[in-house]
PDB file of C-alpha atoms and ligand atoms in Angstrom:
ATOM      1  CA  MET A 879     -82.657  25.057 233.181  1.00 46.00           C
ATOM      2  CA  THR A 880     -84.020  28.407 232.267  1.00 49.00           C
ATOM      3  CA  ASN A 881     -83.267  30.170 229.040  1.00 51.00           C
ATOM      4  CA  GLU A 882     -83.492  33.817 229.986  1.00 52.00           C
ATOM      5  CA  THR A 883     -83.860  35.056 226.434  1.00 52.00           C
ATOM      6  CA  GLU A 884     -87.229  33.318 226.223  1.00 56.00           C
ATOM      7  CA  ILE A 885     -88.695  35.023 229.267  1.00 64.00           C
ATOM      8  CA  ILE A 886     -90.964  37.847 228.206  1.00 78.00           C
ATOM      9  CA  ASP A 887     -90.706  40.747 230.596  1.00 84.00           C
ATOM     10  CA  PRO A 888     -94.240  41.464 231.854  1.00 85.00           C
ATOM     11  CA  ARG A 889     -93.337  45.112 232.316  1.00 88.00           C
ATOM     12  CA  TRP A 890     -93.655  45.626 228.557  1.00 91.00           C
ATOM     13  CA  ASN A 891     -97.417  45.164 228.782  1.00 87.00           C
ATOM     14  CA  ARG A 892     -97.656  47.567 231.634  1.00 85.00           C
ATOM     15  CA  LEU A 893     -95.569  50.166 229.798  1.00 88.00           C
ATOM     16  CA  ILE A 894     -97.547  50.080 226.551  1.00 88.00           C
ATOM     17  CA  SER A 895    -100.986  49.898 228.102  1.00 84.00           C
ATOM     18  CA  GLN A 896    -100.933  53.161 230.002  1.00 80.00           C
ATOM     19  CA  SER A 897     -99.643  56.679 229.913  1.00 82.00           C
ATOM     20  CA  TRP A 898     -97.182  57.477 232.650  1.00 80.00           C
ATOM     21  CA  LYS A 899     -95.884  60.549 234.363  1.00 81.00           C
ATOM     22  CA  CYS A 900     -92.165  61.061 233.940  1.00 86.00           C
ATOM     23  CA  ALA A 901     -90.343  61.714 237.205  1.00 83.00           C
ATOM     24  CA  SER A 902     -87.614  63.690 235.441  1.00 86.00           C
ATOM     25  CA  CYS A 903     -89.115  65.866 232.745  1.00 88.00           C
ATOM     26  CA  THR A 904     -92.649  66.176 234.188  1.00 82.00           C
ATOM     27  CA  GLU A 905     -94.195  65.275 230.827  1.00 85.00           C
ATOM     28  CA  GLU A 906     -96.798  62.606 230.483  1.00 86.00           C
ATOM     29  CA  HIS A 907     -95.521  59.876 228.172  1.00 88.00           C
ATOM     30  CA  ARG A 908     -97.540  57.219 226.443  1.00 85.00           C
ATOM     31  CA  GLY A 909     -96.008  53.817 225.809  1.00 88.00           C
ATOM     32  CA  ILE A 910     -92.703  53.663 223.998  1.00 93.00           C
ATOM     33  CA  PHE A 911     -91.607  56.964 222.533  1.00 93.00           C
ATOM     34  CA  ASP A 912     -88.749  57.900 220.226  1.00 95.00           C
ATOM     35  CA  LEU A 913     -85.786  60.046 221.164  1.00 97.00           C
ATOM     36  CA  ALA A 914     -84.929  62.547 218.473  1.00 96.00           C
ATOM     37  CA  CYS A 915     -81.857  64.636 217.704  1.00 97.00           C
ATOM     38  CA  ALA A 916     -83.092  68.023 216.549  1.00 97.00           C
ATOM     39  CA  LYS A 917     -80.250  68.498 214.053  1.00 98.00           C
ATOM     40  CA  PRO A 918     -76.967  66.995 212.876  1.00 98.00           C
ATOM     41  CA  ASP A 919     -74.284  67.659 215.501  1.00 98.00           C
ATOM     42  CA  ALA A 920     -72.147  69.521 212.975  1.00 98.00           C
ATOM     43  CA  TYR A 921     -74.876  72.089 212.377  1.00 97.00           C
ATOM     44  CA  THR A 922     -74.338  74.867 214.892  1.00 94.00           C
ATOM     45  CA  GLY A 923     -77.155  77.133 213.743  1.00 91.00           C
ATOM     46  CA  ALA A 924     -80.356  77.654 215.695  1.00 91.00           C
ATOM     47  CA  GLU A 925     -82.752  74.774 216.174  1.00 92.00           C
ATOM     48  CA  GLU A 926     -85.442  76.550 214.220  1.00 95.00           C
ATOM     49  CA  TYR A 927     -87.001  74.688 211.360  1.00 97.00           C
ATOM     50  CA  ALA A 928     -87.448  76.345 207.995  1.00 97.00           C
ATOM     51  CA  PRO A 929     -89.844  74.715 205.509  1.00 96.00           C
ATOM     52  CA  ASN A 930     -88.425  71.632 203.768  1.00 95.00           C
ATOM     53  CA  SER A 931     -88.863  73.301 200.380  1.00 94.00           C
ATOM     54  CA  VAL A 932     -86.638  76.197 201.427  1.00 95.00           C
ATOM     55  CA  VAL A 933     -83.823  74.088 202.847  1.00 96.00           C
ATOM     56  CA  ALA A 934     -83.848  71.646 199.907  1.00 94.00           C
ATOM     57  CA  THR A 935     -82.541  74.381 197.631  1.00 93.00           C
ATOM     58  CA  SER A 936     -80.580  76.393 200.177  1.00 94.00           C
ATOM     59  CA  ALA A 937     -76.836  76.545 200.811  1.00 94.00           C
ATOM     60  CA  ASP A 938     -77.336  76.575 204.559  1.00 95.00           C
ATOM     61  CA  GLY A 939     -80.318  75.733 206.702  1.00 97.00           C
ATOM     62  CA  LEU A 940     -82.299  73.281 208.775  1.00 98.00           C
ATOM     63  CA  SER A 941     -85.798  71.854 208.397  1.00 98.00           C
ATOM     64  CA  GLU A 942     -87.481  68.949 210.138  1.00 96.00           C
ATOM     65  CA  ASP A 943     -86.146  66.538 207.515  1.00 96.00           C
ATOM     66  CA  PHE A 944     -83.233  68.194 205.708  1.00 97.00           C
ATOM     67  CA  CYS A 945     -80.098  70.095 206.622  1.00 98.00           C
ATOM     68  CA  VAL A 946     -77.473  71.801 204.468  1.00 98.00           C
ATOM     69  CA  LEU A 947     -74.246  73.139 205.922  1.00 97.00           C
ATOM     70  CA  ASP A 948     -71.919  75.586 204.158  1.00 95.00           C
ATOM     71  CA  GLY A 949     -73.286  74.588 200.768  1.00 95.00           C
ATOM     72  CA  GLN A 950     -71.275  71.369 200.863  1.00 95.00           C
ATOM     73  CA  HIS A 951     -72.626  69.042 203.554  1.00 98.00           C
ATOM     74  CA  TYR A 952     -76.031  67.468 203.061  1.00 98.00           C
ATOM     75  CA  PHE A 953     -78.017  65.675 205.764  1.00 98.00           C
ATOM     76  CA  VAL A 954     -81.368  63.940 206.069  1.00 98.00           C
ATOM     77  CA  ARG A 955     -83.227  62.911 209.175  1.00 98.00           C
ATOM     78  CA  GLY A 956     -83.865  59.203 209.509  1.00 98.00           C
ATOM     79  CA  VAL A 957     -84.888  56.517 211.942  1.00 98.00           C
ATOM     80  CA  LEU A 958     -82.591  54.074 213.694  1.00 98.00           C
ATOM     81  CA  ALA A 959     -84.807  51.336 215.092  1.00 98.00           C
ATOM     82  CA  LEU A 960     -83.937  49.088 218.019  1.00 98.00           C
ATOM     83  CA  PRO A 961     -86.139  45.992 218.268  1.00 97.00           C
ATOM     84  CA  LEU A 962     -87.529  45.202 221.714  1.00 96.00           C
ATOM     85  CA  ILE A 963     -86.728  41.781 223.108  1.00 95.00           C
ATOM     86  CA  GLY A 964     -90.027  40.191 224.070  1.00 92.00           C
ATOM     87  CA  LEU A 965     -92.197  42.782 222.328  1.00 93.00           C
ATOM     88  CA  PRO A 966     -91.969  42.023 218.600  1.00 91.00           C
ATOM     89  CA  SER A 967     -94.920  44.224 217.658  1.00 88.00           C
ATOM     90  CA  GLN A 968     -93.080  47.460 218.475  1.00 93.00           C
ATOM     91  CA  PHE A 969     -89.650  49.030 218.382  1.00 96.00           C
ATOM     92  CA  PHE A 970     -87.845  51.913 219.979  1.00 98.00           C
ATOM     93  CA  ALA A 971     -86.275  54.471 217.623  1.00 98.00           C
ATOM     94  CA  PHE A 972     -83.698  57.192 217.689  1.00 98.00           C
ATOM     95  CA  GLY A 973     -84.531  60.063 215.330  1.00 98.00           C
ATOM     96  CA  VAL A 974     -81.078  60.737 213.924  1.00 98.00           C
ATOM     97  CA  TRP A 975     -79.307  62.338 210.990  1.00 98.00           C
ATOM     98  CA  SER A 976     -77.054  61.019 208.253  1.00 98.00           C
ATOM     99  CA  THR A 977     -75.079  62.686 205.529  1.00 98.00           C
ATOM    100  CA  LEU A 978     -75.855  62.026 201.876  1.00 98.00           C
ATOM    101  CA  SER A 979     -73.929  62.921 198.778  1.00 98.00           C
ATOM    102  CA  LYS A 980     -75.268  65.983 197.023  1.00 97.00           C
ATOM    103  CA  LYS A 981     -76.587  63.817 194.197  1.00 97.00           C
ATOM    104  CA  ASN A 982     -78.519  61.508 196.531  1.00 98.00           C
ATOM    105  CA  PHE A 983     -79.712  64.421 198.651  1.00 97.00           C
ATOM    106  CA  THR A 984     -81.209  65.992 195.526  1.00 96.00           C
ATOM    107  CA  LEU A 985     -82.857  62.712 194.508  1.00 95.00           C
ATOM    108  CA  TYR A 986     -84.286  62.464 198.014  1.00 96.00           C
ATOM    109  CA  THR A 987     -85.539  66.021 198.373  1.00 95.00           C
ATOM    110  CA  ASP A 988     -86.977  66.092 194.841  1.00 93.00           C
ATOM    111  CA  SER A 989     -89.120  63.033 195.538  1.00 92.00           C
ATOM    112  CA  PHE A 990     -89.950  63.814 199.176  1.00 89.00           C
ATOM    113  CA  ASP A 991     -93.406  65.317 198.672  1.00 85.00           C
ATOM    114  CA  ILE A 992     -94.486  62.620 196.231  1.00 85.00           C
ATOM    115  CA  GLY A 993     -93.653  59.977 198.804  1.00 76.00           C
ATOM    116  CA  GLU A 994     -92.582  57.343 196.285  1.00 83.00           C
ATOM    117  CA  GLN A 995     -89.118  56.781 197.639  1.00 91.00           C
ATOM    118  CA  ALA A 996     -89.119  53.064 198.350  1.00 90.00           C
ATOM    119  CA  SER A 997     -87.304  52.331 195.092  1.00 91.00           C
ATOM    120  CA  LEU A 998     -84.463  54.729 195.959  1.00 94.00           C
ATOM    121  CA  GLY A 999     -81.250  53.734 197.675  1.00 91.00           C
ATOM    122  CA  PRO A1000     -79.849  52.306 199.795  1.00 96.00           C
ATOM    123  CA  TRP A1001     -77.307  55.089 199.930  1.00 98.00           C
ATOM    124  CA  PHE A1002     -74.073  55.514 201.808  1.00 98.00           C
ATOM    125  CA  GLY A1003     -74.003  58.053 204.629  1.00 98.00           C
ATOM    126  CA  TRP A1004     -72.045  59.113 207.705  1.00 98.00           C
ATOM    127  CA  PHE A1005     -73.987  58.906 210.948  1.00 98.00           C
ATOM    128  CA  SER A1006     -74.198  62.497 212.132  1.00 98.00           C
ATOM    129  CA  ASN A1007     -75.071  62.445 215.827  1.00 98.00           C
ATOM    130  CA  ARG A1008     -73.321  61.453 219.022  1.00 98.00           C
ATOM    131  CA  LEU A1009     -75.721  59.341 221.054  1.00 98.00           C
ATOM    132  CA  LYS A1010     -75.330  59.225 224.815  1.00 96.00           C
ATOM    133  CA  GLY A1011     -74.247  56.036 226.528  1.00 94.00           C
ATOM    134  CA  TYR A1012     -72.385  54.481 223.579  1.00 97.00           C
ATOM    135  CA  PRO A1013     -68.814  54.529 222.344  1.00 97.00           C
ATOM    136  CA  ASP A1014     -68.608  57.438 219.893  1.00 98.00           C
ATOM    137  CA  THR A1015     -71.302  57.125 217.218  1.00 98.00           C
ATOM    138  CA  PHE A1016     -70.332  60.225 215.234  1.00 98.00           C
ATOM    139  CA  ASN A1017     -69.330  59.479 211.636  1.00 97.00           C
ATOM    140  CA  LEU A1018     -70.081  55.779 211.783  1.00 98.00           C
ATOM    141  CA  LYS A1019     -70.687  54.421 208.298  1.00 98.00           C
ATOM    142  CA  CYS A1020     -74.321  53.743 207.586  1.00 97.00           C
ATOM    143  CA  GLN A1021     -76.837  52.884 204.910  1.00 98.00           C
ATOM    144  CA  VAL A1022     -79.770  55.187 204.314  1.00 98.00           C
ATOM    145  CA  ARG A1023     -82.853  53.308 203.093  1.00 97.00           C
ATOM    146  CA  PRO A1024     -85.616  55.586 201.795  1.00 96.00           C
ATOM    147  CA  GLN A1025     -89.166  54.368 202.477  1.00 95.00           C
ATOM    148  CA  GLY A1026     -92.473  54.841 200.699  1.00 89.00           C
ATOM    149  CA  GLY A1027     -95.486  56.696 202.018  1.00 84.00           C
ATOM    150  CA  ARG A1028     -93.708  59.766 203.340  1.00 83.00           C
ATOM    151  CA  THR A1029     -91.976  57.762 206.058  1.00 90.00           C
ATOM    152  CA  ARG A1030     -88.523  58.863 207.128  1.00 95.00           C
ATOM    153  CA  PRO A1031     -85.637  56.754 205.826  1.00 97.00           C
ATOM    154  CA  TRP A1032     -84.339  53.880 207.900  1.00 97.00           C
ATOM    155  CA  LEU A1033     -80.698  53.900 208.858  1.00 98.00           C
ATOM    156  CA  GLU A1034     -78.555  50.812 209.216  1.00 97.00           C
ATOM    157  CA  LEU A1035     -75.108  50.990 210.711  1.00 97.00           C
ATOM    158  CA  ALA A1036     -72.448  49.375 208.569  1.00 95.00           C
ATOM    159  CA  GLU A1037     -70.020  48.864 211.438  1.00 92.00           C
ATOM    160  CA  ALA A1038     -71.429  45.624 212.737  1.00 91.00           C
ATOM    161  CA  ASN A1039     -69.411  45.393 215.951  1.00 95.00           C
ATOM    162  CA  HIS A1040     -70.374  48.763 217.340  1.00 98.00           C
ATOM    163  CA  PRO A1041     -72.705  48.327 220.364  1.00 98.00           C
ATOM    164  CA  LEU A1042     -75.347  50.504 218.714  1.00 98.00           C
ATOM    165  CA  ALA A1043     -75.256  48.339 215.580  1.00 98.00           C
ATOM    166  CA  ARG A1044     -75.533  45.243 217.713  1.00 97.00           C
ATOM    167  CA  GLU A1045     -78.555  46.634 219.554  1.00 98.00           C
ATOM    168  CA  SER A1046     -80.245  47.586 216.296  1.00 97.00           C
ATOM    169  CA  ARG A1047     -79.735  44.038 215.066  1.00 96.00           C
ATOM    170  CA  GLU A1048     -80.412  42.027 218.221  1.00 96.00           C
ATOM    171  CA  GLY A1049     -82.740  44.288 220.155  1.00 97.00           C
ATOM    172  CA  ILE A1050     -82.780  45.658 223.673  1.00 97.00           C
ATOM    173  CA  SER A1051     -84.303  44.448 226.932  1.00 95.00           C
ATOM    174  CA  PHE A1052     -86.814  46.380 229.009  1.00 93.00           C
ATOM    175  CA  ASP A1053     -84.122  47.393 231.478  1.00 93.00           C
ATOM    176  CA  ARG A1054     -81.878  48.608 228.690  1.00 96.00           C
ATOM    177  CA  LEU A1055     -84.708  50.774 227.334  1.00 95.00           C
ATOM    178  CA  LEU A1056     -85.099  52.314 230.800  1.00 93.00           C
ATOM    179  CA  GLU A1057     -81.373  52.973 230.850  1.00 95.00           C
ATOM    180  CA  ILE A1058     -81.513  54.746 227.482  1.00 96.00           C
ATOM    181  CA  TYR A1059     -84.490  56.865 228.574  1.00 94.00           C
ATOM    182  CA  SER A1060     -82.699  57.703 231.791  1.00 93.00           C
ATOM    183  CA  GLN A1061     -79.624  58.890 229.883  1.00 94.00           C
ATOM    184  CA  TYR A1062     -81.888  61.305 228.046  1.00 94.00           C
ATOM    185  CA  GLY A1063     -83.589  62.576 231.178  1.00 92.00           C
ATOM    186  CA  HIS A1064     -86.705  60.434 231.376  1.00 93.00           C
ATOM    187  CA  SER A1065     -87.422  58.154 234.291  1.00 87.00           C
ATOM    188  CA  ILE A1066     -90.178  55.658 234.659  1.00 78.00           C
ATOM    189  CA  VAL A1067     -90.978  55.288 238.314  1.00 70.00           C
ATOM    190  CA  GLY A1068     -92.864  52.238 239.440  1.00 61.00           C
ATOM    191  CA  LEU A1069     -91.970  50.036 236.471  1.00 61.00           C
ATOM    192  CA  ARG A1070     -88.344  49.467 237.304  1.00 48.00           C
ATOM    193  CA  GLU A1071     -88.905  47.002 240.153  1.00 47.00           C
ATOM    194  CA  PRO A1072     -90.103  43.600 238.980  1.00 48.00           C
ATOM    195  CA  GLY A1073     -92.121  43.441 242.210  1.00 46.00           C
ATOM    196  CA  ALA A1074     -94.190  46.370 241.028  1.00 46.00           C
ATOM    197  CA  VAL A1075     -96.008  44.223 238.511  1.00 44.00           C
ATOM    198  CA  ALA A1076     -96.141  40.998 240.498  1.00 38.00           C
ATOM    199  CA  GLY A1077     -99.533  39.378 240.872  1.00 34.00           C
TER     200      GLY A1077
HETATM  201 ZN1  LIG B 286     -89.707  62.342 230.468  1.00 92.15          ZN
END
């Protein structure tokens, strides 16, 4: 009998060892790349990034890492990692946003440039993006875990039964990664058919 979970998909090696031309967006991709949400969904302003230092003390604005809305909603950009089944050395990540309380937002922004944030948190947040191809992900409860070394915080979903939480815990297959890329307009031609890597 075969245990399918133990079969390592050989397409992983092919994907990570070469750059590939995307059939949908015409970009050249290299290996496994993240998909990022440019801003929290609730922020309707332009997707133009002000400096972090400006937004940290502003009542309204967006930078690459921080967002403040109406002087009362505070967001940080984090990383939601999905392990890859059969490729333990790497992971796929969504670049996504979470709310923080004003107090925790201030702790985070004040220490951001120093980079010594590993001792902070974890903090409660509301997941602030709707990801395609899942039951609604907006306002899922999550934990924001600041990291050291100027790395963006890691997010963990608190609602364990949500499919996105399950994938972040248990990982995704090669075909599932292709499906996610495809939902965001990227298609990998030539890797989808198992026959393409035979021999
Ligand atoms: Zn693409």
